GROMACS .gro file of C-alpha atoms in nm:
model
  173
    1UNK     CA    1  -6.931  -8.638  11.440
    2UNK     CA    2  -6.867  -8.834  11.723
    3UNK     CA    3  -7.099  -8.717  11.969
    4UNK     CA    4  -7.340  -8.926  11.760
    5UNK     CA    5  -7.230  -9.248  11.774
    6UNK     CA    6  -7.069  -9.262  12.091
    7UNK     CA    7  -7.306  -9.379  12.299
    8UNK     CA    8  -7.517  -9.615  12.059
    9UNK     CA    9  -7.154  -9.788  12.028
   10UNK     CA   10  -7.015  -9.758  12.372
   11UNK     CA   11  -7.328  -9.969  12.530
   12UNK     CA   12  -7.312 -10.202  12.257
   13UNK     CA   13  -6.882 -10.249  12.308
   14UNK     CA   14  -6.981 -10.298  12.694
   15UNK     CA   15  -7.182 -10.591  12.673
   16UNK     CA   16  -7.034 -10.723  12.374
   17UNK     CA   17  -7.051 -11.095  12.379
   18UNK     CA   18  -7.057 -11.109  11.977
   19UNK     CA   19  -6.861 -11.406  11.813
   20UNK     CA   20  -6.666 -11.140  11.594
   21UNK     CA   21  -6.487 -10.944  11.908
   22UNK     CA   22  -6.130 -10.864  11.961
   23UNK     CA   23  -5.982 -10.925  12.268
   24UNK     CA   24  -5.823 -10.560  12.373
   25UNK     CA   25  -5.580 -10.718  12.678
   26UNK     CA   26  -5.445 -10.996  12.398
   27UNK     CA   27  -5.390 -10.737  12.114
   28UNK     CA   28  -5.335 -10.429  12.338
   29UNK     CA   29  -4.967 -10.379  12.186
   30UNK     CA   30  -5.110 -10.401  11.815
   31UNK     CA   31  -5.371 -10.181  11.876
   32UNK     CA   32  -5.173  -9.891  12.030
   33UNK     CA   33  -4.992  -9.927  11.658
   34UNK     CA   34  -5.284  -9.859  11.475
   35UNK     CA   35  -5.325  -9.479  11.497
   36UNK     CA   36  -5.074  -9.264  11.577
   37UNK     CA   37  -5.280  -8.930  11.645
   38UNK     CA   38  -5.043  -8.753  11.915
   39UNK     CA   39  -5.186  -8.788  12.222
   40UNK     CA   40  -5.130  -8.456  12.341
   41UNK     CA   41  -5.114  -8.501  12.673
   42UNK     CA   42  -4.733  -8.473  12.941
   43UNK     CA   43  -4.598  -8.844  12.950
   44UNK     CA   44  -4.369  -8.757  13.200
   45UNK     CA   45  -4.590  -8.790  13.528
   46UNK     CA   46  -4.746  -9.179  13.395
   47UNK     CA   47  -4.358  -9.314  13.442
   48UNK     CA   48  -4.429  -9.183  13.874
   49UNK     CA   49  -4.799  -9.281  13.865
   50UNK     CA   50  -4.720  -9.676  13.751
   51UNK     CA   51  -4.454  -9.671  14.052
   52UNK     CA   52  -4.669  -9.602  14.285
   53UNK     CA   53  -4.949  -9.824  14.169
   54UNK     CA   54  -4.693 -10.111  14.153
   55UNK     CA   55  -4.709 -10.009  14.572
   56UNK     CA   56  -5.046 -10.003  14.586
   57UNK     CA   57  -5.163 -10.326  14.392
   58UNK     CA   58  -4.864 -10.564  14.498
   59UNK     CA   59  -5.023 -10.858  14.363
   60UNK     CA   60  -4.966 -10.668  13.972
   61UNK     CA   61  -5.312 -10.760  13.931
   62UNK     CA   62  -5.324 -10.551  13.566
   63UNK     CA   63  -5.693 -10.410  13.597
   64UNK     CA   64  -5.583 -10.298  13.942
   65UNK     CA   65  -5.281 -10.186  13.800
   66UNK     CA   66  -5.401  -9.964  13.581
   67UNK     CA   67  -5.649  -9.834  13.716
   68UNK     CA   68  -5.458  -9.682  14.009
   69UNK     CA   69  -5.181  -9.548  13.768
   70UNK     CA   70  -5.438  -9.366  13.574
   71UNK     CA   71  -5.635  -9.264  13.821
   72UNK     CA   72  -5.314  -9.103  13.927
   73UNK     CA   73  -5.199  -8.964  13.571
   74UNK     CA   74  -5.544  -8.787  13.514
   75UNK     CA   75  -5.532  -8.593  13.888
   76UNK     CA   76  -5.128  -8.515  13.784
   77UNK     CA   77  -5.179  -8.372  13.436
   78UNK     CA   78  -5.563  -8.206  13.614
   79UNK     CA   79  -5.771  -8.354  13.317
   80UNK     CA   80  -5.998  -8.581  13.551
   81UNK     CA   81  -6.131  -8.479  13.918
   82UNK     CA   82  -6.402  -8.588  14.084
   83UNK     CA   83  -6.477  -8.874  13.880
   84UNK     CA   84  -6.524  -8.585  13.602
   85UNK     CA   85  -6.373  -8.467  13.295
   86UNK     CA   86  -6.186  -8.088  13.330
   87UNK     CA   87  -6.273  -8.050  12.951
   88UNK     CA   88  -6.088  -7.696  12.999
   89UNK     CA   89  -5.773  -7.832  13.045
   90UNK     CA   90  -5.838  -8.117  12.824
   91UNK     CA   91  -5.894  -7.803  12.543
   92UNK     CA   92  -5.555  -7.622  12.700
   93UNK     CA   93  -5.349  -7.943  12.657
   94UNK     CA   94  -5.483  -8.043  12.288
   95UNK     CA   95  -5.521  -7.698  12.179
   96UNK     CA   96  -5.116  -7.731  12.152
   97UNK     CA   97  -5.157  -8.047  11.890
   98UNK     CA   98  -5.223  -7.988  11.530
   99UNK     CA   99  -5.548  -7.870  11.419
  100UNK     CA  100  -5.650  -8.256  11.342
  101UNK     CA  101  -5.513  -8.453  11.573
  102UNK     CA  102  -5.622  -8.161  11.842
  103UNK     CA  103  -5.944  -8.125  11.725
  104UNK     CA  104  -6.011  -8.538  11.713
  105UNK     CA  105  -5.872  -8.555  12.071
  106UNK     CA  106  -6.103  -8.288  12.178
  107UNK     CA  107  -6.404  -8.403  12.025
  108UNK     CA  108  -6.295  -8.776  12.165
  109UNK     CA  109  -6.261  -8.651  12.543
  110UNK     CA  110  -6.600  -8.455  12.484
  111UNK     CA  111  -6.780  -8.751  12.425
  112UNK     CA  112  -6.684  -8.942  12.669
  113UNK     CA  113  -6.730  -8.657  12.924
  114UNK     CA  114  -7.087  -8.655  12.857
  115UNK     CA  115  -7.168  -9.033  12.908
  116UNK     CA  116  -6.907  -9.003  13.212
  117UNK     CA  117  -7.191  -8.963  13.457
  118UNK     CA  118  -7.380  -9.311  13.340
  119UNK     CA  119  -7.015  -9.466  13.354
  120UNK     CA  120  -6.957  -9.397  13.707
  121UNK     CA  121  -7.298  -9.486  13.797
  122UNK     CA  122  -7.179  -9.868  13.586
  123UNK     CA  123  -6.881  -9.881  13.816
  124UNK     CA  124  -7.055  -9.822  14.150
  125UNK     CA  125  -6.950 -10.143  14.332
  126UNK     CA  126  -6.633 -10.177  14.167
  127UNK     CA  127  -6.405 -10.423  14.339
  128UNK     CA  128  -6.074 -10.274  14.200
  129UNK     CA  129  -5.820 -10.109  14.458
  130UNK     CA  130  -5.841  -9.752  14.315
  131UNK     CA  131  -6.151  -9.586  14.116
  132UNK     CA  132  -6.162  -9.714  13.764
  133UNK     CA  133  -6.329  -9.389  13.605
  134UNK     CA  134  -5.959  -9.259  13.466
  135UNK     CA  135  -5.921  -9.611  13.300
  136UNK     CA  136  -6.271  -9.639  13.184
  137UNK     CA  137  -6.227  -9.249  13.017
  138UNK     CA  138  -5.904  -9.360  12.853
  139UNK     CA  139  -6.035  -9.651  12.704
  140UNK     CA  140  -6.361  -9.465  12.590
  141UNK     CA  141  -6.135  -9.208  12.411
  142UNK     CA  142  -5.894  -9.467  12.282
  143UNK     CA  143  -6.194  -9.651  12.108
  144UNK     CA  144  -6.319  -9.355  11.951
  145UNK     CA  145  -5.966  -9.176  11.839
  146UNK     CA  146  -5.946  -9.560  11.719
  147UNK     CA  147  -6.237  -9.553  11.471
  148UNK     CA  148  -6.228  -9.227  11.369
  149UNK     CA  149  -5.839  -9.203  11.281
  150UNK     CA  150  -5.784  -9.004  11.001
  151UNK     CA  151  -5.610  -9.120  10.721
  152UNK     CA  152  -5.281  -8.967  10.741
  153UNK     CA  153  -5.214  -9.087  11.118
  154UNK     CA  154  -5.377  -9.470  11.052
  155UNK     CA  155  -5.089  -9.631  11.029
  156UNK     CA  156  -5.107  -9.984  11.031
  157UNK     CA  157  -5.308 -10.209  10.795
  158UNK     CA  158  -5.369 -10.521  10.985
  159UNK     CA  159  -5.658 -10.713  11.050
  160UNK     CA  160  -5.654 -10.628  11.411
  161UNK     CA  161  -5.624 -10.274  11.302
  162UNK     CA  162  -5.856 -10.271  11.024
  163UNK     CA  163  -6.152 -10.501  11.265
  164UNK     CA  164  -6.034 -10.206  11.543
  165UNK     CA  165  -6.164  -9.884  11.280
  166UNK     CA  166  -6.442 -10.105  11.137
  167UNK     CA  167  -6.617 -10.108  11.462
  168UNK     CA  168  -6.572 -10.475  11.629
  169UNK     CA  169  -6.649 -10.428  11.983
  170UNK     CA  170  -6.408 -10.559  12.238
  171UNK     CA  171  -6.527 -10.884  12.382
  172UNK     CA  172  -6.710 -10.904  12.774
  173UNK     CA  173  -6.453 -11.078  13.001
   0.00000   0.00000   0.00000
């Protein structure tokens, strides 16, 4: 189900410059509210990973920021190496989630695995301080799990929320 869409709505969401858009780094907070799928995956090691980022980008420069702490989480918790998806362990880790949410996560980091060679290839010249590809396959999988939430984890009726499942890309900054 997702595999088909997925790339038809990940170019269009990366050159959005549509006048209906939401703004993901105003209405991050919100967003993380609108589906509460589990997200399978150890929190513990992110809490280490932002620390040292905070060393590495001292300026707090937030793309920097994050991209360095996730670049981090994904080598910690083995999901990403190589500027590649370990779908194995990515099956391992959601494998332990309810059939649903596990199955949605899979199908989520799947996706995005396959396009993952054209998004590296988008981020070759990158001026950040560490590899965005981590960030890049978080997002990807955060937009889909976002639009595809089933009913009994969507949990938040805004408009934010409801623009978020409908499909509004983010906007091009």
């Amino acid at each position: 189900m997702i595999t088909k869409f997925v790339l038809p709505v990940l170019a269009f969401a990366a050159f959005a410059v549509a006048e209906d858009c939401i703004d993901y780094d105003a209405h991050a907070a919100e967003i993380d509210q609108c589906c509460s799928v589990p997200l399978g995956l150890p929190a513990a090691p992110f809490e280490g990973c932002m620390k040292a980022a905070e060393k590495q980008v001292p300026d707090k420069e937030i793309h920097s920021l994050l991209s360095c702490a996730f670049e981090c989480y994904t080598k910690e918790v083995g999901i990403v190496a190589d500027h590649a998806v370990k779908m194995d362990k990515i099956k391992e880790y959601m494998g332990k989630l309810e059939a649903t949410a596990g199955n949605l996560r899979t199908a989520a980091w799947g996706a995005c695995a396959e396009i993952g060679p054209k998004i590296v290839e988008a981020l070759k010249g990158h001026t950040l301080k560490c590899h965005p590809f981590a960030l890049e396959m978080k997002a990807c999988v955060s937009f889909l799990i976002d639009r595809n939430c089933p009913a009994q984890y969507f949990n938040d009726k805004s408009a934010i929320c409801q623009k978020v499942r409908s499909g509004v890309p983010p906007c091009h900054h």
